[in-house]
Tab-separated table of C-alpha atoms and ligand atoms in Angstrom:
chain	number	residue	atom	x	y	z
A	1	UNK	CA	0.000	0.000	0.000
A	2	UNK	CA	1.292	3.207	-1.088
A	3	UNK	CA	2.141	5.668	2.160
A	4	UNK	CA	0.249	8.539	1.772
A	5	UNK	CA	0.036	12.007	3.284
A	6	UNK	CA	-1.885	15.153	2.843
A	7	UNK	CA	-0.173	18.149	4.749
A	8	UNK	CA	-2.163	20.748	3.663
A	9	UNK	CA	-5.608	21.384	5.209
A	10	UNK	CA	-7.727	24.507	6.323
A	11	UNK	CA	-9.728	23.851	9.851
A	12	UNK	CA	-12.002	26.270	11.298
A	13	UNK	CA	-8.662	27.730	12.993
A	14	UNK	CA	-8.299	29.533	9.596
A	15	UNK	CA	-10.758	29.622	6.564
A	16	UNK	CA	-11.686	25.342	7.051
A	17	UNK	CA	-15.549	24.197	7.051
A	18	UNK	CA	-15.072	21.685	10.290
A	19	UNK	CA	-12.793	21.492	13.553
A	20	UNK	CA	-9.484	19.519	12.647
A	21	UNK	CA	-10.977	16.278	14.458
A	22	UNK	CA	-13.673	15.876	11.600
A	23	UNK	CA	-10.053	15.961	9.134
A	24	UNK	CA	-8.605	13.046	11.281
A	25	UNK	CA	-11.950	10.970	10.899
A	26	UNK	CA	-11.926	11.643	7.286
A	27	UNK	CA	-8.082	11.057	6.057
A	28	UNK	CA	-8.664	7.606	8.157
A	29	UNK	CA	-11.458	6.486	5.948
A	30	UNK	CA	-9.187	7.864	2.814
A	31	UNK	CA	-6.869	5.185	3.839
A	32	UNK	CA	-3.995	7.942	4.719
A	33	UNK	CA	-0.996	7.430	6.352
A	34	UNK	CA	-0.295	10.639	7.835
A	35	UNK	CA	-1.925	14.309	7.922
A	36	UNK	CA	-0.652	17.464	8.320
A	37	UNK	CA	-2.687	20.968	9.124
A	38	UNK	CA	-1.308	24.286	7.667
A	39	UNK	CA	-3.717	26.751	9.041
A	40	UNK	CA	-3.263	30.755	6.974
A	41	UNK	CA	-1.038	32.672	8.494
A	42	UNK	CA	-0.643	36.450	7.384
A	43	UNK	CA	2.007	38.460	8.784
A	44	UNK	CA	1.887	42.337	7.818
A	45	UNK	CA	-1.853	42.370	6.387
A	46	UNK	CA	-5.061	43.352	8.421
A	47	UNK	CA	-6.401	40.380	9.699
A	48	UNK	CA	-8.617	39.124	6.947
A	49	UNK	CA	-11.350	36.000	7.603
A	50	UNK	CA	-9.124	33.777	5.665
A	51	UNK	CA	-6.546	33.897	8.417
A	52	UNK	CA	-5.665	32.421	11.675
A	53	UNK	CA	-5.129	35.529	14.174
A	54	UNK	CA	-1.819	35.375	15.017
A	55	UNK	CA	-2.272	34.750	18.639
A	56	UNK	CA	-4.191	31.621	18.231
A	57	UNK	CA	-1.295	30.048	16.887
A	58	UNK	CA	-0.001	28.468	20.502
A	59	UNK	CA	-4.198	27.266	20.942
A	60	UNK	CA	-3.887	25.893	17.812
A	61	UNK	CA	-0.744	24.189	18.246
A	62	UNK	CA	-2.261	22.520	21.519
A	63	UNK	CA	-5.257	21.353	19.952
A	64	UNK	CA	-3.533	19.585	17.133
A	65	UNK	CA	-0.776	18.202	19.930
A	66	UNK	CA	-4.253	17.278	21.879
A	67	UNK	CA	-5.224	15.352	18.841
A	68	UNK	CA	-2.534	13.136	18.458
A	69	UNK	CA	-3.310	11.652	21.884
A	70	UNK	CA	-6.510	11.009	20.492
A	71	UNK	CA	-5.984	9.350	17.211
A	72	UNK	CA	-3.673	6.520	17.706
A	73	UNK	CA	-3.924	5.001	13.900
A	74	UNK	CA	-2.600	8.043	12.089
A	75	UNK	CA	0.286	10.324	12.259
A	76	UNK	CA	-0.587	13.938	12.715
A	77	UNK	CA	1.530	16.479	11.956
A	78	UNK	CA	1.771	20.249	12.887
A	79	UNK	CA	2.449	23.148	10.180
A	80	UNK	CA	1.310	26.272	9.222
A	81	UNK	CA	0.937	27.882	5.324
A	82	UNK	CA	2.456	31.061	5.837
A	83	UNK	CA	2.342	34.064	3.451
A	84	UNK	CA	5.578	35.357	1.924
A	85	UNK	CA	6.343	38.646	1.234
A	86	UNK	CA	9.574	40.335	0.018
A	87	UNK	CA	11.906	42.151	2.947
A	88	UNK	CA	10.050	40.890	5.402
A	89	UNK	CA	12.318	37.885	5.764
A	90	UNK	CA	13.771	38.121	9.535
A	91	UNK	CA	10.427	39.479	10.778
A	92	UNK	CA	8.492	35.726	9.509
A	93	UNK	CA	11.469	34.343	10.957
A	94	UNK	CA	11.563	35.468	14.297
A	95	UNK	CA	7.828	35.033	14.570
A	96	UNK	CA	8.004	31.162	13.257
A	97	UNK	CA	11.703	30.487	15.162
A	98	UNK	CA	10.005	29.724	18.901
A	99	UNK	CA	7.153	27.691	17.566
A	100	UNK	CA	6.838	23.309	17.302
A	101	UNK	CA	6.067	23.152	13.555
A	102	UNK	CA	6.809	19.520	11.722
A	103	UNK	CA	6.982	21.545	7.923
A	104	UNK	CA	6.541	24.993	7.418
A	105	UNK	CA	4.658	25.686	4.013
A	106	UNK	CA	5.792	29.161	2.258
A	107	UNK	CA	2.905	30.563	0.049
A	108	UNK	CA	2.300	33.514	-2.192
A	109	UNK	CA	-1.078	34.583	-2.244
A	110	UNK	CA	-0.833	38.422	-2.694
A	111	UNK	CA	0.848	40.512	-5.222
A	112	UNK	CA	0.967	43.985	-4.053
A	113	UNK	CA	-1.833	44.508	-2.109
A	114	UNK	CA	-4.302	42.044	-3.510
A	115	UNK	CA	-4.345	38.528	-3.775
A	116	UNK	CA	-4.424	36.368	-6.819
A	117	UNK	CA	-7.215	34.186	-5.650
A	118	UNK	CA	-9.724	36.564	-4.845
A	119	UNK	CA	-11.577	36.784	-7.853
A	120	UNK	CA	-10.633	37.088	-12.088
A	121	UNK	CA	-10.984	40.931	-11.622
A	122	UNK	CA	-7.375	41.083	-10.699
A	123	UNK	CA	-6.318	39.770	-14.519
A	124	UNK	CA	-8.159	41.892	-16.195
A	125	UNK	CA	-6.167	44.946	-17.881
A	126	UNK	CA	-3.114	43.864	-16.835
A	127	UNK	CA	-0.442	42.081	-19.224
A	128	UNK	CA	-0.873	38.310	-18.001
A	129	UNK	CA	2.955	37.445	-19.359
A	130	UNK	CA	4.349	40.516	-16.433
A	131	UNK	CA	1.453	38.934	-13.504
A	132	UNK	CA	2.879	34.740	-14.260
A	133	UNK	CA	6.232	36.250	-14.304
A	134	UNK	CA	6.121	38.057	-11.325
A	135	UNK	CA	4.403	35.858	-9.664
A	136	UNK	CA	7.321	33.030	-10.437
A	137	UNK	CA	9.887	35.429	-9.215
A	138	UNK	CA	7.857	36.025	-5.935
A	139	UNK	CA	7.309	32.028	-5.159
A	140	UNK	CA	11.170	31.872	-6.276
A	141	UNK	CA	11.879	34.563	-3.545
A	142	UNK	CA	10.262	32.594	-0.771
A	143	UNK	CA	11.990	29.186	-1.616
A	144	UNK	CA	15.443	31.302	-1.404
A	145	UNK	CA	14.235	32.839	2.010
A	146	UNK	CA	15.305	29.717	3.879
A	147	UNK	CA	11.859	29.960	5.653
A	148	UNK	CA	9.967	27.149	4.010
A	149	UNK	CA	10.120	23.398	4.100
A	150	UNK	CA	7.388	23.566	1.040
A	151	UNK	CA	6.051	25.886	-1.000
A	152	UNK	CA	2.425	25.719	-1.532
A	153	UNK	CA	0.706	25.742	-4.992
A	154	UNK	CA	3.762	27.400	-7.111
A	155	UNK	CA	1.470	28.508	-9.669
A	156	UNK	CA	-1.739	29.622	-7.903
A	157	UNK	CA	-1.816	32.534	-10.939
A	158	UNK	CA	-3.173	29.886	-13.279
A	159	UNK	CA	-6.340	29.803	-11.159
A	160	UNK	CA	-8.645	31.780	-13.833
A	161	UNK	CA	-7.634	29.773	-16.215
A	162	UNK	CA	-5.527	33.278	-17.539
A	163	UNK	CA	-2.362	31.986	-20.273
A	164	UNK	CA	0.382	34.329	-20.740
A	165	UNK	CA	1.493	33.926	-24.549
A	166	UNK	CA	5.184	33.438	-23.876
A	167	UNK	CA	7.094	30.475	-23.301
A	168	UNK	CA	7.289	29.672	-19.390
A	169	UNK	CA	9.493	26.702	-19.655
A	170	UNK	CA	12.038	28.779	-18.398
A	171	UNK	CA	10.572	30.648	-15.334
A	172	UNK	CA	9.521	26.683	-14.204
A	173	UNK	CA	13.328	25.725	-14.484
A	174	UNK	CA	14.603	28.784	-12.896
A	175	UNK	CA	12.192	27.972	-9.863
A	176	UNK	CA	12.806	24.552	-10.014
A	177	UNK	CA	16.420	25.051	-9.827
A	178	UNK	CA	15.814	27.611	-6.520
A	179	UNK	CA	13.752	24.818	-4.776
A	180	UNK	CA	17.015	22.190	-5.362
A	181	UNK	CA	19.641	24.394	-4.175
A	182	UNK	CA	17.699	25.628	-1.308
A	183	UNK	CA	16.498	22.416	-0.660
A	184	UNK	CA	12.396	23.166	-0.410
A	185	UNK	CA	9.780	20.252	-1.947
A	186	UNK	CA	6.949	21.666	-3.914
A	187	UNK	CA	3.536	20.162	-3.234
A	188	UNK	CA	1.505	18.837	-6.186
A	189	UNK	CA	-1.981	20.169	-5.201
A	190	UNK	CA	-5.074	18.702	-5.736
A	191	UNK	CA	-7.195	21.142	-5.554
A	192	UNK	CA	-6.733	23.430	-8.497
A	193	UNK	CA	-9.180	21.076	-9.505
A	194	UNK	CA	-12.161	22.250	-7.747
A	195	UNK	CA	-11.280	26.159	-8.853
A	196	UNK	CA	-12.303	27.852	-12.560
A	197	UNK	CA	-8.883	25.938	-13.573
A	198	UNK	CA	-10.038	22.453	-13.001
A	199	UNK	CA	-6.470	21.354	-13.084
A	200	UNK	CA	-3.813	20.561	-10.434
A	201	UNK	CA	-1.050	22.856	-9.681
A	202	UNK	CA	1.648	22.611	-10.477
A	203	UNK	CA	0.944	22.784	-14.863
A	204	UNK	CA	1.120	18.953	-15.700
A	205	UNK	CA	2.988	20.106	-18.643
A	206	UNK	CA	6.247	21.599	-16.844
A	207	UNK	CA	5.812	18.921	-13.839
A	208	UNK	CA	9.253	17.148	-15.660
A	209	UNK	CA	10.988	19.941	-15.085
A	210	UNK	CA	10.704	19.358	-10.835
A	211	UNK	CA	11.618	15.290	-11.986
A	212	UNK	CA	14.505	16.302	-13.933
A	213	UNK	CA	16.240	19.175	-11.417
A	214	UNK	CA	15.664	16.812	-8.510
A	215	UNK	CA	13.127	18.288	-6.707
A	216	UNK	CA	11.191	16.637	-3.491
A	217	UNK	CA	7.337	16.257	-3.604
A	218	UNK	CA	4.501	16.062	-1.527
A	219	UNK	CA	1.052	14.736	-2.642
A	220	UNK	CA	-1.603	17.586	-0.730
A	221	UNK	CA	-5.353	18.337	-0.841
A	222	UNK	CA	-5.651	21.835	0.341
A	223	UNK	CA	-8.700	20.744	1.912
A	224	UNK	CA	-11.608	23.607	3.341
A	225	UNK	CA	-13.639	20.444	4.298
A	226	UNK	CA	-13.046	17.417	5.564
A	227	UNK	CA	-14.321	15.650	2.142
A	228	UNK	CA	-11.962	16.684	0.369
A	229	UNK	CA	-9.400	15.299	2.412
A	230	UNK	CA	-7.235	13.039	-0.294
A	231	UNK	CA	-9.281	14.649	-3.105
A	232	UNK	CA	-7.676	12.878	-6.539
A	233	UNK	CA	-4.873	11.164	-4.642
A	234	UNK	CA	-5.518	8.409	-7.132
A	235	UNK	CA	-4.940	10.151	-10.229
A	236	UNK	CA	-2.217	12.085	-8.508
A	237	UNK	CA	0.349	9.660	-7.328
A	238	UNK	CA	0.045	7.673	-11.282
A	239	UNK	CA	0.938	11.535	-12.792
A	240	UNK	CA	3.600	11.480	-10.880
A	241	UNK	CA	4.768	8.222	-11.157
A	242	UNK	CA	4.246	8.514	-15.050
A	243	UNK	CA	6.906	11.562	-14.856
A	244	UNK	CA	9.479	9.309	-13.237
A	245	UNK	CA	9.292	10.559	-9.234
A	246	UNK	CA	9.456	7.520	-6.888
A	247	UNK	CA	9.408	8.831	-3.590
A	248	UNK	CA	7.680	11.821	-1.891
A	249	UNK	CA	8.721	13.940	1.240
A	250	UNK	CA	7.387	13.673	5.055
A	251	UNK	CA	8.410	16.074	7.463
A	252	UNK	CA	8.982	15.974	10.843
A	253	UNK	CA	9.882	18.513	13.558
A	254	UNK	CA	11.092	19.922	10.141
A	255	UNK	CA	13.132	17.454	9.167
A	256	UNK	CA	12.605	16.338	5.521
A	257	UNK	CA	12.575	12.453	4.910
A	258	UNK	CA	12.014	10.577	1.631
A	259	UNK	CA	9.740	7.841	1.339
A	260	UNK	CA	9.180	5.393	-1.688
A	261	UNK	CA	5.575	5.273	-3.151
B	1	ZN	ZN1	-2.798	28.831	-0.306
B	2	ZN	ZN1	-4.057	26.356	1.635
């Protein structure tokens, strides 16, 4: 049996439908291995509904420690998905340093002040080749912070479905290349395919790139509710093995391990 993981999943500690315990119940029917939560965290923004306040990160951290006493027949892991922005570097750091995290996974969501996922309006006018491009260079920024074990949906700017017309082969190397040297997996994530893209991220099309530059991977839902816990694990683990990867990350206490699958 294939081990499987999901370590990305929203509880009602951030944006999530149910309380992590309804996760647990469903990743055991899904037949997974291990789970991981990665509650929104959002330094340096007002405090949006999408996010975890800040100072129910140690409540948070109990309850999923609580949790594991609980559930015997599944690992559970501790992380956060933690926005990245530019020069603000040592203030993440010092905030994530203190705290008991198994993986730490480094997203971009905004550009500028608004975030990508919020709705096609943010496309429209603006030169789609600049936004991908930017956006690359961003989610290349936060694997070279040191910050992250794994950075979350690498192209979340596909989500409308938007094409730039040039050539991005080379903005996935260059990013693929950042996540080797600094040593940060990229997650292929399921659940592209629930948004107007209906596709995983990241593009099927450039996932040889991550196969042929080395780079780790983790299998994860990005589950709101606890049904979509696993969503198209199936389908995802044959991609991947159809590109050539044959073992996937697990973290723990930040430590990156490889397992065969
Ligand atoms: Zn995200
Ligand atoms: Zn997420």
């Amino acid at each position: 049996m294939v081990y499987k993981t999901d370590y990305h999943m929203h509880s009602t500690f951030s944006d999530g439908r149910s309380a992590p315990e309804d996760y647990v119940v469903s990743a055991i029917t899904a037949g997974l291995s291990e789970i991981g939560f990665s509650e929104h965290l959002t330094l340096f923004k007002d405090l949006e509904d999408w996010n975890m306040n800040p100072v129910n990160t140690s409540p948070y951290i109990n309850h999923i420690e609580n949790l594991r006493k609980q559930f015997k027949n599944i690992k559970i892991k501790i992380g956060l998905e933690v926005d990245f922005f530019e020069g603000k570097e040592y203030e993440i750091f010092d905030f994530l340093r203190p705290l008991p995290l198994d993986y730490i996974i480094g997203s971009v969501h905004y550009l500028g002040e608004k975030t990508v996922d919020f709705g096609p309006e943010f496309y429209e006018g603006k030169n789609i080749d600049r936004l991908f491009e930017a956006y690359i260079h961003s989610v290349a920024a936060a694997t070279a912070s040191g910050l992250f074990d794994i950075i979350g949906h690498c192209d979340l700017i596909r989500i409308y479905g938007f094409r730039p017309s040039s050539d991005l082969e080379p903005l996935y190397r260059m990013l693929a290349k950042t996540m080797k040297i600094h040593d940060v997996a990229f997650e292929l994530n399921t659940n592209g395919r629930n948004r107007p893209l209906a596709d995983f991220y990241p593009d099927r099309k450039f996932l040889h790139i991550f196969r042929e530059e080395h780079v780790p991977v983790c299998v994860n839902s990005d589950a709101h509710m606890p049904s979509r816990v696993g969503q198209y694990f199936d389908e995802a683990y044959e991609l991947l093995r159809y590109i050539g990867f044959t073992e996937m990350a697990v973290f723990d206490k930040r430590i990156r391990h490889m397992v065969p699958f």
